[in-house]
Amino acid sequence: MKMVTAIVNKKDSGRVCSLLTEKGFFFTKIATQGGFLRAGNVTLLLGTEDEKVDEIIALLKENCAKRTEPYPYVTHVGHTVQTHTTEVVVGGATVFVTDVSRYEKM
Ligand code: 2BA
């Protein structure tokens, strides 16, 4: 048994959740926020059999797009504060797979 923790872009989460449900996966959806951009994203917790992990990762790869997002920052030159914007690439999805030592439903 594994726990797949997937951090997914909000824009992809609707389609990803529908597909996971269609394919019979059980999961929990949590509204989360990235620590760097402070933008909303979605974290999915999926408890699943070991042999189904690759199917989940393939589904995420196919349905989560990489995007470029603006990242505003400031610099200080003497008493002048300047605002700038650069860009960061935000992944399709960030996925962690962990072993589950025990799983029970009451
Ligand atoms: P954020 O923390 O808002 O990060 C958004 C994007 O900003 C990241 O995309 C990365 O390109 C960049 N970034 C993040 N931290 C940075 C830093 N310290 N310096 C420079 N650039 C930085 P992704 O790597 O695709 O991550 C997308 C979201 O996935 C993250 O949103 C965060 O919510 C989560 N995430 C990514 N890696 C993680 C990790 N190792 N542990 C926990 N959550 C993670």
mmCIF file of C-alpha atoms and ligand atoms in Angstrom:
data_model
loop_
_atom_site.group_PDB
_atom_site.id
_atom_site.type_symbol
_atom_site.label_atom_id
_atom_site.label_comp_id
_atom_site.label_asym_id
_atom_site.label_seq_id
_atom_site.Cartn_x
_atom_site.Cartn_y
_atom_site.Cartn_z
ATOM 1 C CA MET A 1 0.000 0.000 0.000
ATOM 2 C CA LYS A 2 1.255 3.497 -0.889
ATOM 3 C CA MET A 3 0.188 7.056 -0.207
ATOM 4 C CA VAL A 4 0.571 9.309 -3.226
ATOM 5 C CA THR A 5 0.639 12.986 -2.277
ATOM 6 C CA ALA A 6 0.237 15.115 -5.394
ATOM 7 C CA ILE A 7 0.423 18.914 -5.451
ATOM 8 C CA VAL A 8 -1.439 19.997 -8.550
ATOM 9 C CA ASN A 9 -2.098 23.347 -10.215
ATOM 10 C CA LYS A 10 -5.645 24.539 -9.442
ATOM 11 C CA LYS A 11 -6.326 24.920 -13.175
ATOM 12 C CA ASP A 12 -5.711 21.202 -13.775
ATOM 13 C CA SER A 13 -7.314 19.880 -10.606
ATOM 14 C CA GLY A 14 -10.911 19.655 -11.876
ATOM 15 C CA ARG A 15 -10.013 17.428 -14.820
ATOM 16 C CA VAL A 16 -7.560 15.357 -12.777
ATOM 17 C CA CYS A 17 -10.153 14.696 -10.043
ATOM 18 C CA SER A 18 -12.828 13.699 -12.588
ATOM 19 C CA LEU A 19 -10.446 11.253 -14.288
ATOM 20 C CA LEU A 20 -9.293 9.747 -10.974
ATOM 21 C CA THR A 21 -12.928 9.189 -9.955
ATOM 22 C CA GLU A 22 -13.775 7.668 -13.366
ATOM 23 C CA LYS A 23 -10.881 5.232 -12.947
ATOM 24 C CA GLY A 24 -12.079 4.222 -9.484
ATOM 25 C CA PHE A 25 -9.413 5.857 -7.303
ATOM 26 C CA PHE A 26 -10.258 7.023 -3.784
ATOM 27 C CA PHE A 27 -8.699 10.340 -2.802
ATOM 28 C CA THR A 28 -8.920 13.409 -0.589
ATOM 29 C CA LYS A 29 -8.628 16.893 -2.059
ATOM 30 C CA ILE A 30 -7.167 19.674 0.085
ATOM 31 C CA ALA A 31 -7.033 23.378 -0.819
ATOM 32 C CA THR A 32 -3.378 24.359 -0.292
ATOM 33 C CA GLN A 33 -1.025 27.236 -1.024
ATOM 34 C CA GLY A 34 2.501 27.216 -2.451
ATOM 35 C CA GLY A 35 5.065 28.612 -0.036
ATOM 36 C CA PHE A 36 6.951 30.545 -2.733
ATOM 37 C CA LEU A 37 4.263 32.138 -4.944
ATOM 38 C CA ARG A 38 1.600 32.034 -2.187
ATOM 39 C CA ALA A 39 -0.882 31.056 -4.884
ATOM 40 C CA GLY A 40 -3.595 28.482 -4.309
ATOM 41 C CA ASN A 41 -2.965 24.943 -5.449
ATOM 42 C CA VAL A 42 -4.576 21.595 -4.706
ATOM 43 C CA THR A 43 -3.077 18.680 -2.787
ATOM 44 C CA LEU A 44 -4.472 15.217 -3.466
ATOM 45 C CA LEU A 45 -3.974 12.337 -1.030
ATOM 46 C CA LEU A 46 -4.424 8.974 -2.725
ATOM 47 C CA GLY A 47 -4.120 5.729 -0.788
ATOM 48 C CA THR A 48 -3.633 2.947 -3.324
ATOM 49 C CA GLU A 49 -2.141 -0.483 -4.074
ATOM 50 C CA ASP A 50 1.566 -0.477 -5.032
ATOM 51 C CA GLU A 51 0.851 -1.609 -8.597
ATOM 52 C CA LYS A 52 -1.490 1.331 -9.287
ATOM 53 C CA VAL A 53 1.021 4.081 -8.454
ATOM 54 C CA ASP A 54 2.427 4.214 -12.010
ATOM 55 C CA GLU A 55 -1.103 4.612 -13.444
ATOM 56 C CA ILE A 56 -1.698 7.616 -11.148
ATOM 57 C CA ILE A 57 1.623 9.210 -12.093
ATOM 58 C CA ALA A 58 0.920 8.685 -15.808
ATOM 59 C CA LEU A 59 -2.518 10.299 -15.430
ATOM 60 C CA LEU A 60 -0.946 13.296 -13.662
ATOM 61 C CA LYS A 61 1.786 13.601 -16.336
ATOM 62 C CA GLU A 62 -0.818 13.636 -19.103
ATOM 63 C CA ASN A 63 -3.135 16.140 -17.472
ATOM 64 C CA CYS A 64 -0.980 18.603 -15.536
ATOM 65 C CA ALA A 65 0.665 21.307 -17.628
ATOM 66 C CA LYS A 66 3.824 23.300 -16.888
ATOM 67 C CA ARG A 67 3.060 27.027 -16.748
ATOM 68 C CA THR A 68 5.023 30.231 -16.464
ATOM 69 C CA GLU A 69 3.786 32.482 -13.658
ATOM 70 C CA PRO A 70 4.892 36.039 -12.820
ATOM 71 C CA TYR A 71 6.932 36.443 -9.632
ATOM 72 C CA PRO A 72 7.073 40.038 -8.309
ATOM 73 C CA TYR A 73 10.026 41.100 -6.127
ATOM 74 C CA VAL A 74 11.552 44.349 -4.838
ATOM 75 C CA THR A 75 15.126 45.660 -4.685
ATOM 76 C CA HIS A 76 16.452 48.488 -2.504
ATOM 77 C CA VAL A 77 19.000 50.938 -3.960
ATOM 78 C CA GLY A 78 19.800 53.502 -1.251
ATOM 79 C CA HIS A 79 16.408 54.926 -0.251
ATOM 80 C CA THR A 80 14.762 53.846 -3.521
ATOM 81 C CA VAL A 81 12.598 50.784 -3.648
ATOM 82 C CA GLN A 82 12.193 49.265 -7.101
ATOM 83 C CA THR A 83 9.607 46.682 -8.031
ATOM 84 C CA HIS A 84 10.375 44.049 -10.643
ATOM 85 C CA THR A 85 8.666 41.021 -12.068
ATOM 86 C CA THR A 86 10.365 37.863 -13.226
ATOM 87 C CA GLU A 87 8.907 34.540 -14.239
ATOM 88 C CA VAL A 88 9.012 31.105 -12.647
ATOM 89 C CA VAL A 89 8.068 27.806 -14.205
ATOM 90 C CA VAL A 90 5.419 26.085 -12.106
ATOM 91 C CA GLY A 91 5.264 22.391 -12.651
ATOM 92 C CA GLY A 92 2.564 20.240 -13.848
ATOM 93 C CA ALA A 93 2.543 18.406 -10.543
ATOM 94 C CA THR A 94 4.835 17.615 -7.614
ATOM 95 C CA VAL A 95 4.395 14.046 -6.424
ATOM 96 C CA PHE A 96 5.607 12.199 -3.314
ATOM 97 C CA VAL A 97 5.089 8.433 -2.927
ATOM 98 C CA THR A 98 5.353 7.015 0.596
ATOM 99 C CA ASP A 99 4.939 3.551 2.094
ATOM 100 C CA VAL A 100 1.856 2.961 4.231
ATOM 101 C CA SER A 101 2.509 0.527 7.090
ATOM 102 C CA ARG A 102 -1.159 0.018 7.993
ATOM 103 C CA TYR A 103 -4.485 0.906 6.366
ATOM 104 C CA GLU A 104 -7.908 0.323 7.898
ATOM 105 C CA LYS A 105 -11.412 1.603 7.321
ATOM 106 C CA MET A 106 -13.904 1.410 10.226
HETATM 107 P P1 2BA B 1 5.287 27.297 -4.788
HETATM 108 O O1 2BA B 1 6.025 27.061 -3.520
HETATM 109 O O2 2BA B 1 4.410 28.498 -4.851
HETATM 110 O O3 2BA B 1 6.377 27.335 -5.958
HETATM 111 C C1 2BA B 1 6.018 27.723 -7.281
HETATM 112 C C2 2BA B 1 7.235 27.632 -8.205
HETATM 113 O O4 2BA B 1 8.214 28.600 -7.785
HETATM 114 C C3 2BA B 1 7.946 26.267 -8.147
HETATM 115 O O5 2BA B 1 7.343 25.370 -9.066
HETATM 116 C C4 2BA B 1 9.378 26.642 -8.526
HETATM 117 O O6 2BA B 1 9.513 26.789 -9.944
HETATM 118 C C5 2BA B 1 9.523 28.036 -7.921
HETATM 119 N N1 2BA B 1 10.129 27.986 -6.581
HETATM 120 C C6 2BA B 1 9.619 27.441 -5.459
HETATM 121 N N2 2BA B 1 10.445 27.620 -4.407
HETATM 122 C C7 2BA B 1 11.502 28.306 -4.879
HETATM 123 C C8 2BA B 1 12.707 28.808 -4.286
HETATM 124 N N3 2BA B 1 12.965 28.619 -2.981
HETATM 125 N N4 2BA B 1 13.580 29.479 -5.080
HETATM 126 C C9 2BA B 1 13.332 29.676 -6.398
HETATM 127 N N5 2BA B 1 12.211 29.231 -7.020
HETATM 128 C C10 2BA B 1 11.307 28.549 -6.279
HETATM 129 P P2 2BA B 1 7.270 23.828 -8.681
HETATM 130 O O7 2BA B 1 8.610 23.334 -8.201
HETATM 131 O O8 2BA B 1 6.666 23.116 -9.848
HETATM 132 O O9 2BA B 1 6.294 23.706 -7.423
HETATM 133 C C11 2BA B 1 4.884 23.921 -7.515
HETATM 134 C C12 2BA B 1 4.272 23.836 -6.131
HETATM 135 O O10 2BA B 1 4.466 22.501 -5.625
HETATM 136 C C13 2BA B 1 4.945 24.735 -5.093
HETATM 137 O O11 2BA B 1 4.361 26.045 -5.124
HETATM 138 C C14 2BA B 1 4.659 23.999 -3.778
HETATM 139 O O12 2BA B 1 3.321 24.234 -3.369
HETATM 140 C C15 2BA B 1 4.766 22.544 -4.210
HETATM 141 N N6 2BA B 1 6.104 21.988 -4.018
HETATM 142 C C16 2BA B 1 7.095 21.939 -4.925
HETATM 143 N N7 2BA B 1 8.171 21.311 -4.422
HETATM 144 C C17 2BA B 1 7.855 20.960 -3.150
HETATM 145 C C18 2BA B 1 8.558 20.289 -2.117
HETATM 146 N N8 2BA B 1 9.817 19.854 -2.287
HETATM 147 N N9 2BA B 1 7.927 20.108 -0.926
HETATM 148 C C19 2BA B 1 6.660 20.534 -0.756
HETATM 149 N N10 2BA B 1 5.929 21.181 -1.705
HETATM 150 C C20 2BA B 1 6.531 21.396 -2.885
#
